[in-house]
Amino acid sequence: MIPFILGRLVKAGFILLAILVFNFLLIHAAPGDPAAVMAGEAGAADAKFLADLRERFGLDQPLYIQLWTYLKGAVQLDLGFSYRQQMPVSELIASRLPATLLLTGVAFVLSLVLGVTAGVAASARQGSWGDTIISMLALLFYATPLFWVALMASLVFSVWLGWLPGFGYETIGAGYTGIEHVLDVAKHLVLPATTLGLFFMAIYMRMTRASMLEVSRLDFVKTARAKGLKRSVIQRRHILRNALLPVITLAGLQAGQIFGGAILTETVFAWPGIGRLMFEAINQRDYAVILGVFYISGAMVLLFNLITDVIYVIVDPRIRLTA
Amino acid sequence: MSLLSIRDLAIALPGGADRRYAAKDINFDLAAGEILCIVGESGSGKSMSANAVMGLLPEGVNAVGGTITFDGQDILGLSEQQMMALRGRRISMIFQEPLSALNPLMRVGAQIAEVFEAHGELVGSERRARALTLLKEVGIPDPESAIRAYPFQLSGGQRQRVMIAMALALEPEILIADEPTTALDVTTQAQILELIEDLRRSRGMAVIFITHDFGVVADIADRVIVMQTGTIVETGTADEVLLKPQHPYTRALIDAIPRLTRHDEVAPIDRKTVLTVEGLNKTFSTSSGTFFGKRRVVKAVQDVSFELYSGETIGIVGESGSGKSTVGRCLVRLINPDTGRVMVDGADIAHMSGADLRDQRRKMQMIFQDPFSSLNPRARVSRILTEGLIAHNVPIADAMVKARALLEMVGLDPSAMGRFPHEFSGGQRQRIGIARALALDPSIIIADEAVSALDVSIQAQVLDLLADLKTRLNLSMLFITHDLRVAARICDRIIVMQKGRIVEVGPTGKVLHDPDTAYTRSLLDAIPGQDYERALAKAE
């Protein structure tokens, strides 16, 4: 197991490097450079000013030197400087990452738990009213645009009913500490995490349901019945465990997607995470920040994939470790 | 007083099936300690009747009439709760494919211990100890490590022993065995049959043994029931049914069994070599992929050399894992051999690529084992048959004409062109597979277990068809099979393989009746029903 993980980490390092290079080149392929944007906004777009700016940010260097400088920094977690926020990018990301991890982590667990539970419940009642209702609800959340659900949730539960705060990470200026602070953050978390979770829940629900029905037709389920086991035991021990294998694969892939979903959710709920940071950076053409966020989210996706593979090996003894 | 008594049992199929009842007017008794064999071809209702006793009919299939009396009560009237108490404790069941019948994610020991748990017997450590005893009893080598193994880590025979251990855990009065040896090698089959026989004797357990194989019936049955399309056509003691069959269907079935003693004399061959295989090697290795892991290496084919003459059929026989299928696949380059030469018409196929290989491939075509998965379910028969021709630049119209002719040649109506594979029976599909193989006018046919998935009567028809086509089209054939009876029927020469090597080659009669090696002898000895075959020959 350890050599497997080490091998995978080495591979992940190379992939991450490729992501960095690719994103760097992609951004530089876009017309205009940050200096032009800055000069334009400063209202002083004469050639001298532009050249000064370029020199100051190293933009007058050949591209490969710029890339080399960037990569050298990136390896040491120096992701450049955000001229907009007047802060090193790595510090900026570090200050925003915990909020995003909290949001996506809770949303991920929520979507998985709800999705699998609903899928099991639906498969146990295949073709009944219960099955139809569960499937329709799940599809409804999946088919409705994420930002719309977010806006409506905010309107209903925050504006109309006033049950939950509709924006932010904590009550600003309340100065809560200890358990009060935790509860405050939790309250703020309910709407964004549920919104994000419900969207992804539908996928797990459909997958679990289909997988349960497929596994329940396999021979070993008949063997289990022939032993005289109870239906509930067969469902849990024999069908569910086997049915979860494709769900785990899917969850590994979705873990990356949920970052994408976080950008919308964080924007609507003013959640101070890297999703919102990214949204702002794109609006402001803050290239260093955009690249930094790509880098971190790329690393997260690779990490989630590795975790998925490790879980898979633990759950399914037939899988041999091949990095 | 019989242990189990079935009267007028009727099992209804769901609407839209090809017939109304899976089984009807089923009447039989089972006495304690008796082995009752239910024989029949696929679709005869033999499995359904047995499943009804367990209360394990598939969804939509229901027992709609009659009674199944066990221990004084009618099983059909019991609640699910009451049935659960019976299953595994008083009536147990084992199935055909032990790999799929075991949960792949659970250790063998846990799966056996589950039986005790289901019936509230013993506690944790005792359950494990009992499971170990049971594994010893069914003759698993190294039971201490087997109990911790996952099903995929055991061989087919060991898995079936695990299934038997599980079924015997609570000493049931009845064991229902549904084709328990069909998926096993002949030597393993012989061991499992012996085990069941032993257990019956030592425990006085009654066995309902479902099979399509008369050889197996002859070796273990006390009494026999023959079923055809849902009804019992004949019943009696083993000797009565096997040696003096009354019903024409039983007679036809017995007549269709390929005999070891009845193989065609080797036709005079003009000794023109069509295929020369020299020093063929293929090694599979699973890379561990990590920096430090070790590789697992399987030498699937080692130094295999032989010649195939024009118009000749060579049988390649051996147990699973002997490398016989790998040889076939190497020859048509479905997998690439590591070393060695495969000469066809003076050209070495083993090291060809691109257009040359595509051109040579038409000379050697393959027929596969499973007529269900070897035909594309989304393609009509017309496309299946013309695809190869069109790939070799035959105009579509000509290809269609040829496809119709091929269908007639294999005994199907040309109207089949517009239909999909699922609309045909297993035997018909295998005919389509044969037509597909013949489309490119090959000179060599490689048939990989081509009749193993078929019922004996269909098997006999397909073998006849192959023999007929062979003479008509002057084909040479490599017939890969695990079934020595089938090999006896169709082959001129036989190659016996073991662990990737050829251990014996010779004319069919010599290999089957006077083999040179102990391995061939052990394969032959394991074939079920040999005494019966001799008795049958004497009776004739």
Tab-separated table of N, CA and C in Angstrom, chain A residues 3-4 6-7 10-11 126 218-231 233 237-239 241-242 245 314-323, chain B residues 51 54-57 80 84 87-88 91 93 95 97 100-106 111 114-115 117-119 150 152 163 166 286-292 296:
chain	number	residue	atom	x	y	z
A	3	PRO	N	4.116	1.725	-1.013
A	3	PRO	CA	4.757	2.001	-2.310
A	3	PRO	C	3.750	2.500	-3.345
A	4	PHE	N	2.557	1.939	-3.285
A	4	PHE	CA	1.511	2.350	-4.220
A	4	PHE	C	1.218	3.836	-4.077
A	6	LEU	N	3.100	6.144	-2.662
A	6	LEU	CA	4.268	6.937	-3.045
A	6	LEU	C	4.357	7.063	-4.564
A	7	GLY	N	4.179	5.930	-5.235
A	7	GLY	CA	4.233	5.944	-6.698
A	7	GLY	C	3.215	6.899	-7.274
A	10	VAL	N	4.229	10.565	-6.826
A	10	VAL	CA	5.231	11.006	-7.796
A	10	VAL	C	4.539	11.339	-9.121
A	11	LYS	N	3.644	10.414	-9.546
A	11	LYS	CA	2.915	10.647	-10.788
A	11	LYS	C	2.099	11.928	-10.705
A	126	GLN	N	-38.715	-0.626	-5.895
A	126	GLN	CA	-38.693	-0.422	-7.333
A	126	GLN	C	-40.084	-0.413	-7.952
A	218	LEU	N	-27.791	-10.731	-9.084
A	218	LEU	CA	-26.633	-11.617	-9.219
A	218	LEU	C	-26.807	-12.902	-8.404
A	219	ASP	N	-26.035	-13.899	-8.793
A	219	ASP	CA	-26.179	-15.235	-8.202
A	219	ASP	C	-25.952	-15.269	-6.693
A	220	PHE	N	-24.956	-14.509	-6.216
A	220	PHE	CA	-24.627	-14.649	-4.796
A	220	PHE	C	-25.741	-14.126	-3.895
A	221	VAL	N	-26.605	-13.288	-4.452
A	221	VAL	CA	-27.759	-12.832	-3.680
A	221	VAL	C	-28.727	-14.006	-3.476
A	222	LYS	N	-28.828	-14.829	-4.505
A	222	LYS	CA	-29.658	-16.030	-4.390
A	222	LYS	C	-29.041	-16.992	-3.358
A	223	THR	N	-27.715	-17.103	-3.393
A	223	THR	CA	-27.040	-17.937	-2.388
A	223	THR	C	-27.380	-17.436	-0.986
A	224	ALA	N	-27.321	-16.109	-0.823
A	224	ALA	CA	-27.609	-15.529	0.490
A	224	ALA	C	-29.040	-15.866	0.913
A	225	ARG	N	-29.967	-15.816	-0.030
A	225	ARG	CA	-31.345	-16.176	0.304
A	225	ARG	C	-31.442	-17.665	0.648
A	226	ALA	N	-30.690	-18.467	-0.108
A	226	ALA	CA	-30.729	-19.909	0.144
A	226	ALA	C	-30.178	-20.273	1.518
A	227	LYS	N	-29.377	-19.364	2.098
A	227	LYS	CA	-28.860	-19.611	3.446
A	227	LYS	C	-29.929	-19.360	4.494
A	228	GLY	N	-30.989	-18.658	4.104
A	228	GLY	CA	-32.030	-18.320	5.063
A	228	GLY	C	-31.814	-16.967	5.713
A	229	LEU	N	-30.976	-16.118	5.110
A	229	LEU	CA	-30.728	-14.796	5.683
A	229	LEU	C	-31.941	-13.888	5.519
A	230	LYS	N	-32.037	-12.928	6.434
A	230	LYS	CA	-33.124	-11.947	6.366
A	230	LYS	C	-32.896	-10.989	5.213
A	231	ARG	N	-33.999	-10.477	4.678
A	231	ARG	CA	-33.924	-9.558	3.556
A	231	ARG	C	-33.051	-8.334	3.873
A	233	VAL	N	-30.606	-8.047	5.994
A	233	VAL	CA	-29.184	-8.406	6.048
A	233	VAL	C	-28.630	-8.560	4.631
A	237	ARG	N	-25.546	-6.305	3.644
A	237	ARG	CA	-24.242	-6.940	3.609
A	237	ARG	C	-23.846	-7.382	2.205
A	238	HIS	N	-24.815	-7.891	1.455
A	238	HIS	CA	-24.453	-8.452	0.155
A	238	HIS	C	-24.692	-7.491	-0.998
A	239	ILE	N	-25.863	-6.864	-1.014
A	239	ILE	CA	-26.169	-6.031	-2.183
A	239	ILE	C	-25.488	-4.673	-2.081
A	241	ARG	N	-22.969	-3.415	-0.366
A	241	ARG	CA	-21.507	-3.320	-0.435
A	241	ARG	C	-21.003	-3.458	-1.862
A	242	ASN	N	-21.589	-4.400	-2.601
A	242	ASN	CA	-21.170	-4.554	-3.989
A	242	ASN	C	-21.659	-3.399	-4.856
A	245	LEU	N	-19.494	-0.025	-5.230
A	245	LEU	CA	-18.242	0.088	-5.991
A	245	LEU	C	-18.322	1.154	-7.089
A	314	ILE	N	-9.389	-0.926	-0.577
A	314	ILE	CA	-9.800	-1.446	0.728
A	314	ILE	C	-11.131	-2.184	0.608
A	315	VAL	N	-12.050	-1.618	-0.189
A	315	VAL	CA	-13.384	-2.212	-0.291
A	315	VAL	C	-13.387	-3.463	-1.167
A	316	ASP	N	-12.633	-3.416	-2.273
A	316	ASP	CA	-12.678	-4.537	-3.207
A	316	ASP	C	-11.349	-5.285	-3.227
A	317	PRO	N	-11.315	-6.478	-2.617
A	317	PRO	CA	-10.062	-7.221	-2.521
A	317	PRO	C	-9.538	-7.683	-3.874
A	318	ARG	N	-10.390	-7.685	-4.909
A	318	ARG	CA	-9.940	-8.192	-6.205
A	318	ARG	C	-9.027	-7.215	-6.918
A	319	ILE	N	-9.114	-5.948	-6.521
A	319	ILE	CA	-8.299	-4.927	-7.191
A	319	ILE	C	-6.870	-5.039	-6.690
A	320	ARG	N	-5.945	-5.202	-7.623
A	320	ARG	CA	-4.551	-5.179	-7.224
A	320	ARG	C	-3.997	-3.801	-7.446
A	321	LEU	N	-3.121	-3.397	-6.558
A	321	LEU	CA	-2.571	-2.058	-6.644
A	321	LEU	C	-1.645	-1.916	-7.833
A	322	THR	N	-2.027	-1.090	-8.785
A	322	THR	CA	-1.110	-0.744	-9.852
A	322	THR	C	-1.134	0.758	-10.007
A	323	ALA	N	-0.024	1.370	-9.717
A	323	ALA	CA	0.028	2.839	-9.746
A	323	ALA	C	0.012	3.321	-11.186
B	51	ASN	N	-36.029	-24.893	-7.827
B	51	ASN	CA	-36.106	-23.609	-7.146
B	51	ASN	C	-37.418	-23.453	-6.382
B	54	MET	N	-37.180	-24.593	-2.907
B	54	MET	CA	-36.485	-23.643	-2.039
B	54	MET	C	-37.292	-22.366	-1.830
B	55	GLY	N	-38.368	-22.202	-2.585
B	55	GLY	CA	-39.100	-20.934	-2.535
B	55	GLY	C	-38.256	-19.816	-3.118
B	56	LEU	N	-37.456	-20.141	-4.114
B	56	LEU	CA	-36.543	-19.143	-4.695
B	56	LEU	C	-36.809	-18.957	-6.185
B	57	LEU	N	-38.076	-18.949	-6.571
B	57	LEU	CA	-38.383	-18.732	-7.980
B	57	LEU	C	-38.067	-17.281	-8.338
B	80	GLU	N	-43.000	-16.221	4.103
B	80	GLU	CA	-41.575	-15.981	3.820
B	80	GLU	C	-40.738	-16.256	5.074
B	84	MET	N	-37.744	-18.915	5.403
B	84	MET	CA	-36.392	-18.544	5.802
B	84	MET	C	-35.830	-19.515	6.830
B	87	ARG	N	-34.798	-22.716	4.762
B	87	ARG	CA	-33.671	-22.565	3.840
B	87	ARG	C	-32.350	-22.573	4.597
B	88	GLY	N	-31.431	-23.360	4.106
B	88	GLY	CA	-30.117	-23.379	4.737
B	88	GLY	C	-30.060	-24.312	5.924
B	91	ILE	N	-33.216	-27.507	4.087
B	91	ILE	CA	-33.005	-27.728	2.657
B	91	ILE	C	-31.935	-26.735	2.207
B	93	MET	N	-28.933	-25.505	-0.957
B	93	MET	CA	-28.794	-25.512	-2.408
B	93	MET	C	-27.394	-25.078	-2.834
B	95	PHE	N	-25.076	-24.143	-6.582
B	95	PHE	CA	-25.367	-23.690	-7.943
B	95	PHE	C	-24.271	-24.027	-8.928
B	97	GLU	N	-22.361	-22.004	-11.090
B	97	GLU	CA	-21.129	-21.222	-11.248
B	97	GLU	C	-20.700	-20.739	-9.868
B	100	SER	N	-19.678	-16.908	-9.260
B	100	SER	CA	-20.701	-15.870	-9.146
B	100	SER	C	-21.658	-16.153	-7.990
B	101	ALA	N	-21.655	-17.392	-7.506
B	101	ALA	CA	-22.557	-17.714	-6.393
B	101	ALA	C	-21.987	-17.303	-5.036
B	102	LEU	N	-20.735	-16.854	-5.026
B	102	LEU	CA	-20.143	-16.382	-3.775
B	102	LEU	C	-19.967	-14.870	-3.837
B	103	ASN	N	-20.178	-14.213	-2.715
B	103	ASN	CA	-20.013	-12.761	-2.663
B	103	ASN	C	-18.537	-12.412	-2.831
B	104	PRO	N	-18.192	-11.649	-3.882
B	104	PRO	CA	-16.779	-11.407	-4.173
B	104	PRO	C	-16.057	-10.575	-3.113
B	105	LEU	N	-16.814	-9.838	-2.311
B	105	LEU	CA	-16.174	-8.928	-1.355
B	105	LEU	C	-16.078	-9.501	0.055
B	106	MET	N	-16.532	-10.746	0.239
B	106	MET	CA	-16.519	-11.324	1.589
B	106	MET	C	-15.583	-12.511	1.650
B	111	GLN	N	-18.575	-16.046	4.900
B	111	GLN	CA	-19.757	-16.464	4.153
B	111	GLN	C	-20.311	-17.773	4.692
B	114	GLU	N	-22.002	-17.112	8.123
B	114	GLU	CA	-23.287	-16.438	7.958
B	114	GLU	C	-24.474	-17.388	8.078
B	115	VAL	N	-24.265	-18.634	7.664
B	115	VAL	CA	-25.354	-19.610	7.737
B	115	VAL	C	-25.783	-19.814	9.192
B	117	GLU	N	-25.294	-17.673	11.598
B	117	GLU	CA	-25.887	-16.418	12.041
B	117	GLU	C	-27.355	-16.334	11.610
B	118	ALA	N	-27.613	-16.726	10.376
B	118	ALA	CA	-28.984	-16.630	9.850
B	118	ALA	C	-29.959	-17.434	10.699
B	119	HIS	N	-29.469	-18.530	11.289
B	119	HIS	CA	-30.366	-19.388	12.056
B	119	HIS	C	-30.083	-19.313	13.552
B	150	TYR	N	-10.524	-14.763	-0.247
B	150	TYR	CA	-11.681	-14.287	-0.982
B	150	TYR	C	-11.947	-15.268	-2.117
B	152	PHE	N	-12.186	-15.131	-5.250
B	152	PHE	CA	-11.375	-15.079	-6.474
B	152	PHE	C	-9.998	-15.696	-6.281
B	163	MET	N	-18.968	-23.824	-1.471
B	163	MET	CA	-20.427	-23.788	-1.580
B	163	MET	C	-21.043	-24.997	-0.881
B	166	MET	N	-20.875	-24.686	2.826
B	166	MET	CA	-21.898	-23.749	3.261
B	166	MET	C	-23.263	-24.426	3.316
B	286	THR	N	1.601	-9.897	-15.053
B	286	THR	CA	0.862	-8.776	-14.510
B	286	THR	C	1.880	-7.899	-13.830
B	287	SER	N	1.995	-6.661	-14.316
B	287	SER	CA	2.975	-5.787	-13.689
B	287	SER	C	2.396	-5.321	-12.374
B	288	SER	N	3.220	-5.287	-11.356
B	288	SER	CA	2.739	-4.773	-10.085
B	288	SER	C	2.691	-3.264	-10.159
B	289	GLY	N	3.465	-2.697	-11.110
B	289	GLY	CA	3.325	-1.284	-11.395
B	289	GLY	C	4.077	-0.376	-10.441
B	290	THR	N	4.333	-0.836	-9.247
B	290	THR	CA	5.027	0.041	-8.311
B	290	THR	C	6.531	-0.107	-8.494
B	291	PHE	N	7.276	0.706	-7.791
B	291	PHE	CA	8.721	0.643	-7.934
B	291	PHE	C	9.304	-0.626	-7.333
B	292	PHE	N	8.648	-1.104	-6.299
B	292	PHE	CA	9.264	-2.196	-5.520
B	292	PHE	C	8.526	-3.534	-5.660
B	296	ARG	N	3.963	-10.973	-11.439
B	296	ARG	CA	3.489	-12.343	-11.489
B	296	ARG	C	3.559	-12.799	-12.932
